[in-house]
mmCIF file of C-alpha atoms in Angstrom:
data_model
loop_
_atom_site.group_PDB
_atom_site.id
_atom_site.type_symbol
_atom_site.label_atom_id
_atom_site.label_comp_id
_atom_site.label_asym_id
_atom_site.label_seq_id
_atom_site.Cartn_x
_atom_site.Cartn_y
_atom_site.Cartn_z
ATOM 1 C CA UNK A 1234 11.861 10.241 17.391
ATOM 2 C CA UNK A 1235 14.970 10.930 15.423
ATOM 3 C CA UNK A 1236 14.229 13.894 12.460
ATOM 4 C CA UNK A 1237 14.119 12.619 8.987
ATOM 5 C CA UNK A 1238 17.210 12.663 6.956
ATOM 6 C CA UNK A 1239 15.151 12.522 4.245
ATOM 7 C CA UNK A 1240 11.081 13.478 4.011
ATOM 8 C CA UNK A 1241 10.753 14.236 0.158
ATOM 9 C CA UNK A 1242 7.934 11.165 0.711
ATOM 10 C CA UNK A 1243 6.237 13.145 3.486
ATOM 11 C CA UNK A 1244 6.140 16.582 2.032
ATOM 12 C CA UNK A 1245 4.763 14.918 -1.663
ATOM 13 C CA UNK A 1246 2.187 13.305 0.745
ATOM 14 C CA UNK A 1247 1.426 16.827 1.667
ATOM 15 C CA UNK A 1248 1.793 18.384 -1.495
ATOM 16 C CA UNK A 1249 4.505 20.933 -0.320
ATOM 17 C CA UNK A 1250 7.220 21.741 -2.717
ATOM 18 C CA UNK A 1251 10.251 19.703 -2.813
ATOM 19 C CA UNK A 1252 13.335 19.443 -4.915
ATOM 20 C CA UNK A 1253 12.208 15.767 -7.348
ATOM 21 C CA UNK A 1254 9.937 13.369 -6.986
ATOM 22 C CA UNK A 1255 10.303 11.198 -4.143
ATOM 23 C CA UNK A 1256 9.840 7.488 -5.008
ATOM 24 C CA UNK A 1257 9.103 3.998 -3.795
ATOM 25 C CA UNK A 1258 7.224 0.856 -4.877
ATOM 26 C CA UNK A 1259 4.574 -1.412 -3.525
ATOM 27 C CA UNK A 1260 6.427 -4.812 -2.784
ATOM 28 C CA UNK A 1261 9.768 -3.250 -2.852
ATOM 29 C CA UNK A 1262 10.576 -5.735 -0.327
ATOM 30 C CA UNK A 1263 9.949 -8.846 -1.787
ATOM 31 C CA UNK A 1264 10.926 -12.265 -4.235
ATOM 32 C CA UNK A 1265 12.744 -10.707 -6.880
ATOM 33 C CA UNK A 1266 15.412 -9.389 -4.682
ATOM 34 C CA UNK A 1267 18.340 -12.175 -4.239
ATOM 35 C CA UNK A 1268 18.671 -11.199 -0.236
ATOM 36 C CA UNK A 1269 14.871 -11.973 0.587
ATOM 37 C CA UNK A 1270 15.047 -15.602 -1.626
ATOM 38 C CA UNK A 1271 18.325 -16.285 0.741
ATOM 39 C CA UNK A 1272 16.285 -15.517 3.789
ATOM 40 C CA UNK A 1273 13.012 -17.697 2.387
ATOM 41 C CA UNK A 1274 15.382 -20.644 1.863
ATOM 42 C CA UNK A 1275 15.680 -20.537 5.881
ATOM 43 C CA UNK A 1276 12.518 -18.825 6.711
ATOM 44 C CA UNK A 1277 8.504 -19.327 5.471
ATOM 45 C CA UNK A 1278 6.916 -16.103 4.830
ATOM 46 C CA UNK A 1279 4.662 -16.285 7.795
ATOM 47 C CA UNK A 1280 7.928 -16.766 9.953
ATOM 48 C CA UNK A 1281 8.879 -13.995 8.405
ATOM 49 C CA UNK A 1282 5.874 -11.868 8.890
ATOM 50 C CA UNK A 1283 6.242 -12.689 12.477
ATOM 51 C CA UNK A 1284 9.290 -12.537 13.587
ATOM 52 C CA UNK A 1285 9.951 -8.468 14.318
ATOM 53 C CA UNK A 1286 14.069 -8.633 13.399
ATOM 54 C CA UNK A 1287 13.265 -10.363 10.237
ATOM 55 C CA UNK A 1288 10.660 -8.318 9.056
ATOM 56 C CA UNK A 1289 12.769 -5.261 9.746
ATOM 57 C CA UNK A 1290 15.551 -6.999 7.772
ATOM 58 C CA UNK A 1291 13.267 -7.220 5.136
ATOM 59 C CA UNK A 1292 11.984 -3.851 5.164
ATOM 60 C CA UNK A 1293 15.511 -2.790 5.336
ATOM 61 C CA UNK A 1294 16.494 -4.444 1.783
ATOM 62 C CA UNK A 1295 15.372 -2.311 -0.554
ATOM 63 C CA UNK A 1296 15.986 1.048 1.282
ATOM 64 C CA UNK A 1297 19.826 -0.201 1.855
ATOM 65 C CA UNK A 1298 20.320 -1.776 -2.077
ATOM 66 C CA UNK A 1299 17.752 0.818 -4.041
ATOM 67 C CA UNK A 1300 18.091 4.138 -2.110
ATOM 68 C CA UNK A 1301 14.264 4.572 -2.251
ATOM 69 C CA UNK A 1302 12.748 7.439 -0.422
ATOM 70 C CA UNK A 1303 10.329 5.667 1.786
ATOM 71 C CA UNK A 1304 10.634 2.323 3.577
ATOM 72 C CA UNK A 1305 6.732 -0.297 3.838
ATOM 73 C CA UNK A 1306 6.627 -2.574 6.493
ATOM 74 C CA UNK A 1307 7.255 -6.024 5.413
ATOM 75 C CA UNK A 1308 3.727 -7.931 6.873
ATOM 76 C CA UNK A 1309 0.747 -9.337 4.988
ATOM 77 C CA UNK A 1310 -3.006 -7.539 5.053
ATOM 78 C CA UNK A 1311 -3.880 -11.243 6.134
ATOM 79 C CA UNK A 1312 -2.252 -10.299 9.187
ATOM 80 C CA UNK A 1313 -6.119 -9.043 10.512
ATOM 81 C CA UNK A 1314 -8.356 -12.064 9.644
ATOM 82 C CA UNK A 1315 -5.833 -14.177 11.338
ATOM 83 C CA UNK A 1316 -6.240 -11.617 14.509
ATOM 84 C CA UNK A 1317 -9.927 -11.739 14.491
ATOM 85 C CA UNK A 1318 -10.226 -16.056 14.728
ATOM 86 C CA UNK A 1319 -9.794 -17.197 11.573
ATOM 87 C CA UNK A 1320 -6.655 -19.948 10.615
ATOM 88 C CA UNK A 1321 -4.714 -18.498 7.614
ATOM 89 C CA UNK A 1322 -1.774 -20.151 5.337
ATOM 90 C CA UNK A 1323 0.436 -19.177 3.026
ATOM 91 C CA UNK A 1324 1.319 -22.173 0.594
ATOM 92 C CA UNK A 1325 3.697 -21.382 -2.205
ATOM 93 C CA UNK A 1326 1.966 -22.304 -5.178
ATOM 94 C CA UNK A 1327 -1.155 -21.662 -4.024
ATOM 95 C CA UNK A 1328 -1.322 -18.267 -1.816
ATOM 96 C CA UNK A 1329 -2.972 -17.790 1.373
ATOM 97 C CA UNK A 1330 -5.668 -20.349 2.305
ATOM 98 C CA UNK A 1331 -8.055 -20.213 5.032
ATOM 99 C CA UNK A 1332 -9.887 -22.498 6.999
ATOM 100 C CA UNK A 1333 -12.894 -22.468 7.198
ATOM 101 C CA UNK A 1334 -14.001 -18.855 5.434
ATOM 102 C CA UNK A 1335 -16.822 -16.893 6.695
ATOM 103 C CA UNK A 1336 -20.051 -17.528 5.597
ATOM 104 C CA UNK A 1337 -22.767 -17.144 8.056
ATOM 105 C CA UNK A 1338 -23.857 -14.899 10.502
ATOM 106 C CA UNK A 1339 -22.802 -17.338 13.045
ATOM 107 C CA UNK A 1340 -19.539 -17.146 11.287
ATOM 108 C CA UNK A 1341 -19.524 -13.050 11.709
ATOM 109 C CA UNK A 1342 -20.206 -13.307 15.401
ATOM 110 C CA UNK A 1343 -17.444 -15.664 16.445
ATOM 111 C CA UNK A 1344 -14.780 -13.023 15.103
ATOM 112 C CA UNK A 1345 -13.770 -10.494 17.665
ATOM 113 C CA UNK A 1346 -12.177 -6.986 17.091
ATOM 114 C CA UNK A 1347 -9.045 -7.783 18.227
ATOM 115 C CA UNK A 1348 -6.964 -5.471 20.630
ATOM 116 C CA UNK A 1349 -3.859 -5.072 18.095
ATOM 117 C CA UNK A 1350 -1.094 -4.861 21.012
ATOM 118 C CA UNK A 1351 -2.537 -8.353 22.319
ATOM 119 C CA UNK A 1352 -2.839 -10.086 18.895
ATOM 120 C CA UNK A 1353 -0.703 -8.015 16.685
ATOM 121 C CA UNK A 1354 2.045 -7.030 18.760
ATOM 122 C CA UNK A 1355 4.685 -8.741 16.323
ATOM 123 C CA UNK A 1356 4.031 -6.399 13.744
ATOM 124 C CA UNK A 1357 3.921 -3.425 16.250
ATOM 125 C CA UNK A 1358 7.325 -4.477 17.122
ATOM 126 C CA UNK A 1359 8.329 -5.125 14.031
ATOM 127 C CA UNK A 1360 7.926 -1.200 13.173
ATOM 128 C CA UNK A 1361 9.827 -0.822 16.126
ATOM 129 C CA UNK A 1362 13.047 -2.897 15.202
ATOM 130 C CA UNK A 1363 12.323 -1.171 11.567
ATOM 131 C CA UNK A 1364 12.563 2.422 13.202
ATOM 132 C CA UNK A 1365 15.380 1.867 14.883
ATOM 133 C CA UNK A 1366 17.593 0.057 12.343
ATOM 134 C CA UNK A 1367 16.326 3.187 9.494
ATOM 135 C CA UNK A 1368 17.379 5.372 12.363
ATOM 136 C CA UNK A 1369 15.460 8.278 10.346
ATOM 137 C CA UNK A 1370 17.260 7.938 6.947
ATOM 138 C CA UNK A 1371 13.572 7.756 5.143
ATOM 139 C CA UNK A 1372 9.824 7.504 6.584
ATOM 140 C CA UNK A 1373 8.689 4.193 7.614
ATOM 141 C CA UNK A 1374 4.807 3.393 5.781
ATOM 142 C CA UNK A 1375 2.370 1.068 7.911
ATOM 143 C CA UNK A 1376 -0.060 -1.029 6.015
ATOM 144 C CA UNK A 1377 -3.603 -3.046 6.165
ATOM 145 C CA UNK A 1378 -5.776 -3.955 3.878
ATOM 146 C CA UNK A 1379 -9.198 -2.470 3.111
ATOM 147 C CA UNK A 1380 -12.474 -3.787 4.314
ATOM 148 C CA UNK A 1381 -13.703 -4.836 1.409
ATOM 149 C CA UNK A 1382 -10.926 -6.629 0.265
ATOM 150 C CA UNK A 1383 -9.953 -8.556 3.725
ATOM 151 C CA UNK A 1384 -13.955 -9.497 3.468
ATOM 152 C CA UNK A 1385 -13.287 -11.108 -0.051
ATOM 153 C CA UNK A 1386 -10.149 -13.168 1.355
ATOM 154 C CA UNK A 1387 -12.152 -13.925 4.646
ATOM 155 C CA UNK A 1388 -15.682 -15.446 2.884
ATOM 156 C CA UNK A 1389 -13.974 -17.025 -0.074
ATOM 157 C CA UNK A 1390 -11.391 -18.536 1.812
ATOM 158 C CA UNK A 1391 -8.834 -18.183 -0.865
ATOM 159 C CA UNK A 1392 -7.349 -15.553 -3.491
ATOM 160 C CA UNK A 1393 -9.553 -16.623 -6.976
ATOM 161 C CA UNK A 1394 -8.439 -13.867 -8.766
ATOM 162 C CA UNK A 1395 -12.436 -13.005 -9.676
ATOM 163 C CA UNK A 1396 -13.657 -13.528 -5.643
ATOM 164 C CA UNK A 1397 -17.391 -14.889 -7.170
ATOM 165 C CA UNK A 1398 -18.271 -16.641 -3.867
ATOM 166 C CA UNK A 1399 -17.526 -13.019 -2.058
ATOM 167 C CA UNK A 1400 -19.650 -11.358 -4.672
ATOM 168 C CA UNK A 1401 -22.534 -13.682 -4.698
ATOM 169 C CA UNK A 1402 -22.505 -13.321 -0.708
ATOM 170 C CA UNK A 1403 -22.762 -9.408 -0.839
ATOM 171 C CA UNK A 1404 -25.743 -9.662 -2.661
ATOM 172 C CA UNK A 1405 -27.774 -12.716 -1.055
ATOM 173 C CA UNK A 1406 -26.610 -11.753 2.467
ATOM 174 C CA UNK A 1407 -26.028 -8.199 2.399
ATOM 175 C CA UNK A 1408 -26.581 -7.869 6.421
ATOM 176 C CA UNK A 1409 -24.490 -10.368 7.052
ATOM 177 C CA UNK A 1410 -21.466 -8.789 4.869
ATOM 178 C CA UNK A 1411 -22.579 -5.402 6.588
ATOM 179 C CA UNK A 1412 -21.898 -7.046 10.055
ATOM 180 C CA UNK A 1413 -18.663 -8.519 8.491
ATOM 181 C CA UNK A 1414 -17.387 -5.314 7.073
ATOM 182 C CA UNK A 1415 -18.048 -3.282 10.219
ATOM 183 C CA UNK A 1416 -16.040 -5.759 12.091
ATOM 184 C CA UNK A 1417 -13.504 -5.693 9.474
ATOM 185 C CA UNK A 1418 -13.536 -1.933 9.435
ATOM 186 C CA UNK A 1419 -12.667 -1.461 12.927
ATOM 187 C CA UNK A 1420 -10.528 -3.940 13.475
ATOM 188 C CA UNK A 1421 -8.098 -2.487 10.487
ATOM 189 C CA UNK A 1422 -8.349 1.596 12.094
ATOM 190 C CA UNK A 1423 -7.798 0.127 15.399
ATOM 191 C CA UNK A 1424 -4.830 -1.932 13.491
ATOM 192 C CA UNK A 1425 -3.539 0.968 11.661
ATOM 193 C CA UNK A 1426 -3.711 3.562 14.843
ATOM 194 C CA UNK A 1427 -1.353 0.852 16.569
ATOM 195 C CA UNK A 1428 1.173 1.228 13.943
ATOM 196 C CA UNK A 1429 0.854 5.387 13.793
ATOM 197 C CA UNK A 1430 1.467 5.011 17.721
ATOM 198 C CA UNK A 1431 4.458 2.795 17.311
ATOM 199 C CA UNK A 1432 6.031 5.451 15.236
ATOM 200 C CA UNK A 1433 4.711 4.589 11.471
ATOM 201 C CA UNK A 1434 5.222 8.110 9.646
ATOM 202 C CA UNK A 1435 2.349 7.287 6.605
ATOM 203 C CA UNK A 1436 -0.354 4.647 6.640
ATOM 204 C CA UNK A 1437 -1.415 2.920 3.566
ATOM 205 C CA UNK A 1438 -4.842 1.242 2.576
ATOM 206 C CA UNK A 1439 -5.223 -1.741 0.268
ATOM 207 C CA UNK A 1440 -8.013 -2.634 -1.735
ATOM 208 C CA UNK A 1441 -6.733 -4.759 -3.917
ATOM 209 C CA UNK A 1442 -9.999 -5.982 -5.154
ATOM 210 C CA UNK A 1443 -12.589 -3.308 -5.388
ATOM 211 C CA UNK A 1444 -12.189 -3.257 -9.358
ATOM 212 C CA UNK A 1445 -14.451 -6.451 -9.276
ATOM 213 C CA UNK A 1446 -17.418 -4.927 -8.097
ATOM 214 C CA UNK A 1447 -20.155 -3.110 -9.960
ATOM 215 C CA UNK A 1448 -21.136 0.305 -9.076
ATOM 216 C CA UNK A 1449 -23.665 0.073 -7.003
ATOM 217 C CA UNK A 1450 -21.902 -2.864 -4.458
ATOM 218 C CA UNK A 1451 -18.710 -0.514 -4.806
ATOM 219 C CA UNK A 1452 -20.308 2.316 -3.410
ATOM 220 C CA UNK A 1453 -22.210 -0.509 -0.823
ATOM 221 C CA UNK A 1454 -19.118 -2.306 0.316
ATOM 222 C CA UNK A 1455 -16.041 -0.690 -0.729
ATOM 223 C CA UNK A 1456 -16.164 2.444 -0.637
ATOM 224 C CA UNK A 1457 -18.181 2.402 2.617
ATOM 225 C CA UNK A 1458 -15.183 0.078 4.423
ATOM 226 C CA UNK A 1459 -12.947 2.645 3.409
ATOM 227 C CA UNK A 1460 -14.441 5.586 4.284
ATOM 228 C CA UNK A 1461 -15.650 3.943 8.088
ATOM 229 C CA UNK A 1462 -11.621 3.567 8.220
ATOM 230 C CA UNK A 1463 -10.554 6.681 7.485
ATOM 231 C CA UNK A 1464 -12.957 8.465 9.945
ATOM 232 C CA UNK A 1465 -12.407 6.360 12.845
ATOM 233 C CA UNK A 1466 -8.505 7.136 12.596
ATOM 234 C CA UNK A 1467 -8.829 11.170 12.248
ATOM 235 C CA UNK A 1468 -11.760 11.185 14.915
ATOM 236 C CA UNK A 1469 -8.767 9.399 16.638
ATOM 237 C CA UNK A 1470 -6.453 12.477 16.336
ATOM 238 C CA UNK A 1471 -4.321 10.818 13.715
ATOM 239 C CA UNK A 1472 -4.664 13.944 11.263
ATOM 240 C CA UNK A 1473 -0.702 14.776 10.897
ATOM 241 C CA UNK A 1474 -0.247 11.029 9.283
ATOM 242 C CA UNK A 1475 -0.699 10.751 5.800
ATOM 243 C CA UNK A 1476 -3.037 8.049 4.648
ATOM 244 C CA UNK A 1477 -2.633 6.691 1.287
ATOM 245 C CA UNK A 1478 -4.970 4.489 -0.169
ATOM 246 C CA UNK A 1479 -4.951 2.142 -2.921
ATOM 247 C CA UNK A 1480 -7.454 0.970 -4.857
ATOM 248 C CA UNK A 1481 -7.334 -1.038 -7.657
ATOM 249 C CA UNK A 1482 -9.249 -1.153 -10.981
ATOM 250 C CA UNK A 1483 -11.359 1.750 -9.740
ATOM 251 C CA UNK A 1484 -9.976 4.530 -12.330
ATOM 252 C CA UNK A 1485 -13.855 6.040 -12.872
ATOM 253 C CA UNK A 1486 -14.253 6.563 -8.973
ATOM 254 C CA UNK A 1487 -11.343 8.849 -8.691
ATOM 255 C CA UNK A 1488 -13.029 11.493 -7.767
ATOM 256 C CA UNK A 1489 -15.404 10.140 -5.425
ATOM 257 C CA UNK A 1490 -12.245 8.467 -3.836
ATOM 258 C CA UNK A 1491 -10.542 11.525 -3.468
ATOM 259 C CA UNK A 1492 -13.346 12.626 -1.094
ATOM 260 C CA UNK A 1493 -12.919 9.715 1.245
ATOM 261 C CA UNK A 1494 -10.218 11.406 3.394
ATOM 262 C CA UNK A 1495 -7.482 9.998 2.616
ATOM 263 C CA UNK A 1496 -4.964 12.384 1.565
ATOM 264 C CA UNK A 1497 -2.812 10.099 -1.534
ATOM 265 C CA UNK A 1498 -4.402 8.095 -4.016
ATOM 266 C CA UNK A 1499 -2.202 5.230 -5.328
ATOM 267 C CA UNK A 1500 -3.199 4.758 -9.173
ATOM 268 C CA UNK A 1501 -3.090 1.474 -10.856
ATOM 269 C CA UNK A 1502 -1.428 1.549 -14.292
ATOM 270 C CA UNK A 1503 -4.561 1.650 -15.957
ATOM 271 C CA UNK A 1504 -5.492 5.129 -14.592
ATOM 272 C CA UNK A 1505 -4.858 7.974 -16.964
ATOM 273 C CA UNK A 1506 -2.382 9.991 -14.443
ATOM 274 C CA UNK A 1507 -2.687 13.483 -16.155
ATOM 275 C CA UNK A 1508 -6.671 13.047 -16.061
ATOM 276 C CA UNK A 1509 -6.503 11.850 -12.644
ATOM 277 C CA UNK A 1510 -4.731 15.323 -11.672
ATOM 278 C CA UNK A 1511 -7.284 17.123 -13.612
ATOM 279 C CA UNK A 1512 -10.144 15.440 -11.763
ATOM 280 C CA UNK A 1513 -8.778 16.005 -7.929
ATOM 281 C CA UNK A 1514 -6.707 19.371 -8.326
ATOM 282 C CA UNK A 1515 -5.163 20.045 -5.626
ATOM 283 C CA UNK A 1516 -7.711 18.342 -2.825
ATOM 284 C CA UNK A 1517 -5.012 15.193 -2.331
ATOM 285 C CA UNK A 1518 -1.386 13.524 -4.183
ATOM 286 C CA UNK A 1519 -0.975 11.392 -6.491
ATOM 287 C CA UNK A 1520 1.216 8.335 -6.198
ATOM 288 C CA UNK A 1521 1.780 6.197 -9.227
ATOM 289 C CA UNK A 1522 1.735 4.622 -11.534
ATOM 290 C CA UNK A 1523 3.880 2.732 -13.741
ATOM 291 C CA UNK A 1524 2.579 -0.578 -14.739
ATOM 292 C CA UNK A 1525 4.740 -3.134 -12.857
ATOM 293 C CA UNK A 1526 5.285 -5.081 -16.483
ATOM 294 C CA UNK A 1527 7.510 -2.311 -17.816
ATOM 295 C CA UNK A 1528 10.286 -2.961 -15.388
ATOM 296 C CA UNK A 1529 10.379 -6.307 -17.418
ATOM 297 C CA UNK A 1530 11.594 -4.649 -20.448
ATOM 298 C CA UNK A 1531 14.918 -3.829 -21.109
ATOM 299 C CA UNK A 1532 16.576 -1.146 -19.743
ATOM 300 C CA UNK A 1533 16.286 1.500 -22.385
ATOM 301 C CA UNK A 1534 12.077 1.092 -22.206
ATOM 302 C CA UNK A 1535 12.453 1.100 -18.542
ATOM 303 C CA UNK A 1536 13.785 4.407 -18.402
ATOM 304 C CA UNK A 1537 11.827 5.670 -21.323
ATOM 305 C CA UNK A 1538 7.945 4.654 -19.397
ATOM 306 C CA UNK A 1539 9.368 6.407 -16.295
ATOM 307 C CA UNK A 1540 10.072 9.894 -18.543
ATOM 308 C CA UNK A 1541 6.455 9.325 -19.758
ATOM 309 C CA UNK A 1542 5.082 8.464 -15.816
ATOM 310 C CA UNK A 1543 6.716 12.131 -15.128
ATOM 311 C CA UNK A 1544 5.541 13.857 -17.901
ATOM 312 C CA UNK A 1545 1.951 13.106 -17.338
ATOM 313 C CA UNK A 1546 1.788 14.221 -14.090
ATOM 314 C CA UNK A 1547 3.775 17.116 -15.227
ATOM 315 C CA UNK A 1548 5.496 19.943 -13.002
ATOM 316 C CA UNK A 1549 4.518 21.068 -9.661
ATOM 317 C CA UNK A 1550 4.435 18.766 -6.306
ATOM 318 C CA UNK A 1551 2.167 16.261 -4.802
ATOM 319 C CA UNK A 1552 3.721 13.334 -6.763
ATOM 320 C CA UNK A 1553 4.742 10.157 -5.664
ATOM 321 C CA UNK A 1554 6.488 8.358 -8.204
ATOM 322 C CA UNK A 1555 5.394 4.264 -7.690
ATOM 323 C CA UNK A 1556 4.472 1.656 -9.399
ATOM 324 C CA UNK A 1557 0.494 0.691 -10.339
ATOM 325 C CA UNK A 1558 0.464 -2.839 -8.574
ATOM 326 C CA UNK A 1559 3.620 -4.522 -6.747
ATOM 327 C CA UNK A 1560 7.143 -5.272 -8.054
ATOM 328 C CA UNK A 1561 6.606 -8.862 -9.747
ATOM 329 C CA UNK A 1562 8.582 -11.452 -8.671
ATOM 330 C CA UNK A 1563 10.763 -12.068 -11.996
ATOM 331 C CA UNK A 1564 11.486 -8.202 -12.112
ATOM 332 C CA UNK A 1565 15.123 -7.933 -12.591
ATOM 333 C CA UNK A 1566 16.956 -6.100 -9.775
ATOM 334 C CA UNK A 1567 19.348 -3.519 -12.576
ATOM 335 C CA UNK A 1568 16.217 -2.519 -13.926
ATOM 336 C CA UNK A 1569 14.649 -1.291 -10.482
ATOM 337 C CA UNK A 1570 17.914 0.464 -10.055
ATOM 338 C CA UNK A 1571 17.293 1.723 -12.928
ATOM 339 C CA UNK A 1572 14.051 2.980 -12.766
ATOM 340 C CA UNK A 1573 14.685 4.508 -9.491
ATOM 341 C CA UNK A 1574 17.873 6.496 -10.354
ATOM 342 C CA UNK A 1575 16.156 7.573 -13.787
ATOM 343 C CA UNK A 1576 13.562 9.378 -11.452
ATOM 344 C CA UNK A 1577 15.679 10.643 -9.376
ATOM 345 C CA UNK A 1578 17.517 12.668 -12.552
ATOM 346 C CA UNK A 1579 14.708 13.365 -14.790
ATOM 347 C CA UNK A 1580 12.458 14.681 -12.309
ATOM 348 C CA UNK A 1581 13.756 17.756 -10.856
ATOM 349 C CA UNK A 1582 13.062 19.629 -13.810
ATOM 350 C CA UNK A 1583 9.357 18.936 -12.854
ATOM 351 C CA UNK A 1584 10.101 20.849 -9.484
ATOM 352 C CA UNK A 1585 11.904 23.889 -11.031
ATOM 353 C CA UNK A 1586 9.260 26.942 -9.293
ATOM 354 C CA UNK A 1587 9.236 24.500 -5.981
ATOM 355 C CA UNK A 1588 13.132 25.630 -5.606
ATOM 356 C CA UNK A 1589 13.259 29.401 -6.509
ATOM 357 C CA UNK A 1590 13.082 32.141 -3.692
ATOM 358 C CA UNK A 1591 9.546 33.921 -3.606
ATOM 359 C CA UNK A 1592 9.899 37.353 -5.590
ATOM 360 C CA UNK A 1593 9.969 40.126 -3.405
ATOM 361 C CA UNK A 1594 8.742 42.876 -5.697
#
């Protein structure tokens, strides 16, 4: 594999010094850039999703028109369900629907773990075409959504926004969601090892909707799917990949999260960033975590939150500047050039020590 041009993402993963803080944003690839809407008035997003030179198109936008520092795979964490038996649509308008949702043991047992080069092998290529059209200008990021959340999509059969069918069937058939979420859980490591192998350099975890659960089914269902993942990939000799993991609306489990293995913690916008960094010290980095809203401000407050995203983190490495959710779709493209190039000035005064020459005396 061709060496990085640029690996400012990779170190920050790492928490070794570097010169600013690298940065990228979930959904960078997405509707509110005018080159994906061409390609959607030709393509549906599933087409898209599965067709390996138009997801590396995709992928490509952003790095090509924003200069970010890392490149995400453009796929959909429905991508898994879909591979393990069950029908899934995407209907603009309405999101991804799926026929016939789990809901019975029955249900559980007719979904296989699915060998990811059989069933998935359009996104494996897809990294493939990806790699070679970066041809190592920034990392490449692999994706999949957590267990608990892919359970959520799978038994309520759409997204709700509030998942209450999920989260009544957690607690009146919690050995049936445990067989679920062990099926889920492998299927996503085996998923997400296929990707490292294909030549992903960072894998990321979403769990979009752990926020919704109370403490106890959060430590039950989430938190368990999560941690099942992570262990299956190191045990799998996937150590040197970073594994970043997202997980939304769970600000007061920061510190149990940061002892799941993975070594980043994406940070909603909610999350108090400077608290966060007190709670974890040094044990993983931070990526985060301006709220996606800002960047429909004008420019002026765009570059003014991003300052105050920098500040709380404060000097010294393992930051990863992002946003706390995805880019939303009416987020104007000057100020995401904005925000990005505002970053990449203000923050090397955060990184001041990380460039001077150890002392000698």
């Amino acid at each position: 594999m061709k060496p990085l041009e640029n690996d400012l993402f990779l170190k920050a993963c790492r928490r070794e010094p570097t010169e600013r803080t690298p940065i990228w944003l979930m959904r960078q690839a997405g509707r509110y850039l005018p080159s994906y809407q061409a390609l959607r008035q030709r393509y549906d997003f599933l087409t898209l999703c599965r067709t390996p030179e138009l997801a590396a198109e995709v992928t490509l936008q952003p790095v090509e028109q924003l200069d970010v520092d890392a490149a995400i795979l453009f796929s959909d964490i429905l991508v898994v369900p879909e591979a393990m038996g069950l029908t899934v649509r995407i209907e603009d308008g309405l999101g991804p629907q799926i026929e016939h949702p789990v809901r019975t043991a029955a249900d559980v047992a007719r979904l296989v773990i699915p060998d990811p080069h059989e069933k998935l092998g359009y996104v494996l290529e897809a990294v493939r075409a990806t790699l070679e059209r970066l041809r190592g200008r920034v990392p490449l990021i692999g994706f999949a959504g957590a267990p608990w959340t892919l359970l959520a999509y799978m038994v309520e059969g759409s997204g709700t926004g509030d998942f209450r069918r999920a989260r009544v069937f957690v607690r009146e058939a919690p050995d049936v969601a445990h067989a679920l979420l062990e099926k889920i859980a492998h299927a996503v490591a085996r998923f997400l090892r296929a990707q490292i192998e294909a030549g992903v350099h960072a894998v990321q975890l979403f769990d979009t909707w752990a926020g919704l659960l109370d403490p106890d089914s959060f430590a039950e269902f989430a938190l368990a799917g999560v941690r099942c993942v992570i262990r299956e990939l190191k045990a799998a000799g996937c150590d040197d990949v970073p594994i970043l993991l997202f997980s939304r609306g769970t600000a007061a489990w920061t510190e149990t999260l940061a002892e799941t293995g993975a070594d980043v913690l994406s940070l909603d916008w909610t999350c108090d960033l400077a608290r966060a960094r007190r709670q974890v010290g040094d044990r993983v980095a931070l990526q985060g975590n301006l709220d996606p809203i800002a960047l429909l401000a004008s420019p002026d407050i765009v570059v003014r939150e991003a300052r105050r995203v920098l500040a709380r983190f404060g000097p010294g490495s393992g930051h990863i500047f992002n946003l706390g959710h995805g880019v939303l779709p009416e987020t104007p493209v000057e100020n995401v050039r904005r925000l990005v190039d505002t970053v990449k000035r203000e923050s090397p005064k955060y990184h001041v020590e990380d460039r001077e020459e150890p002392r000698l005396d």
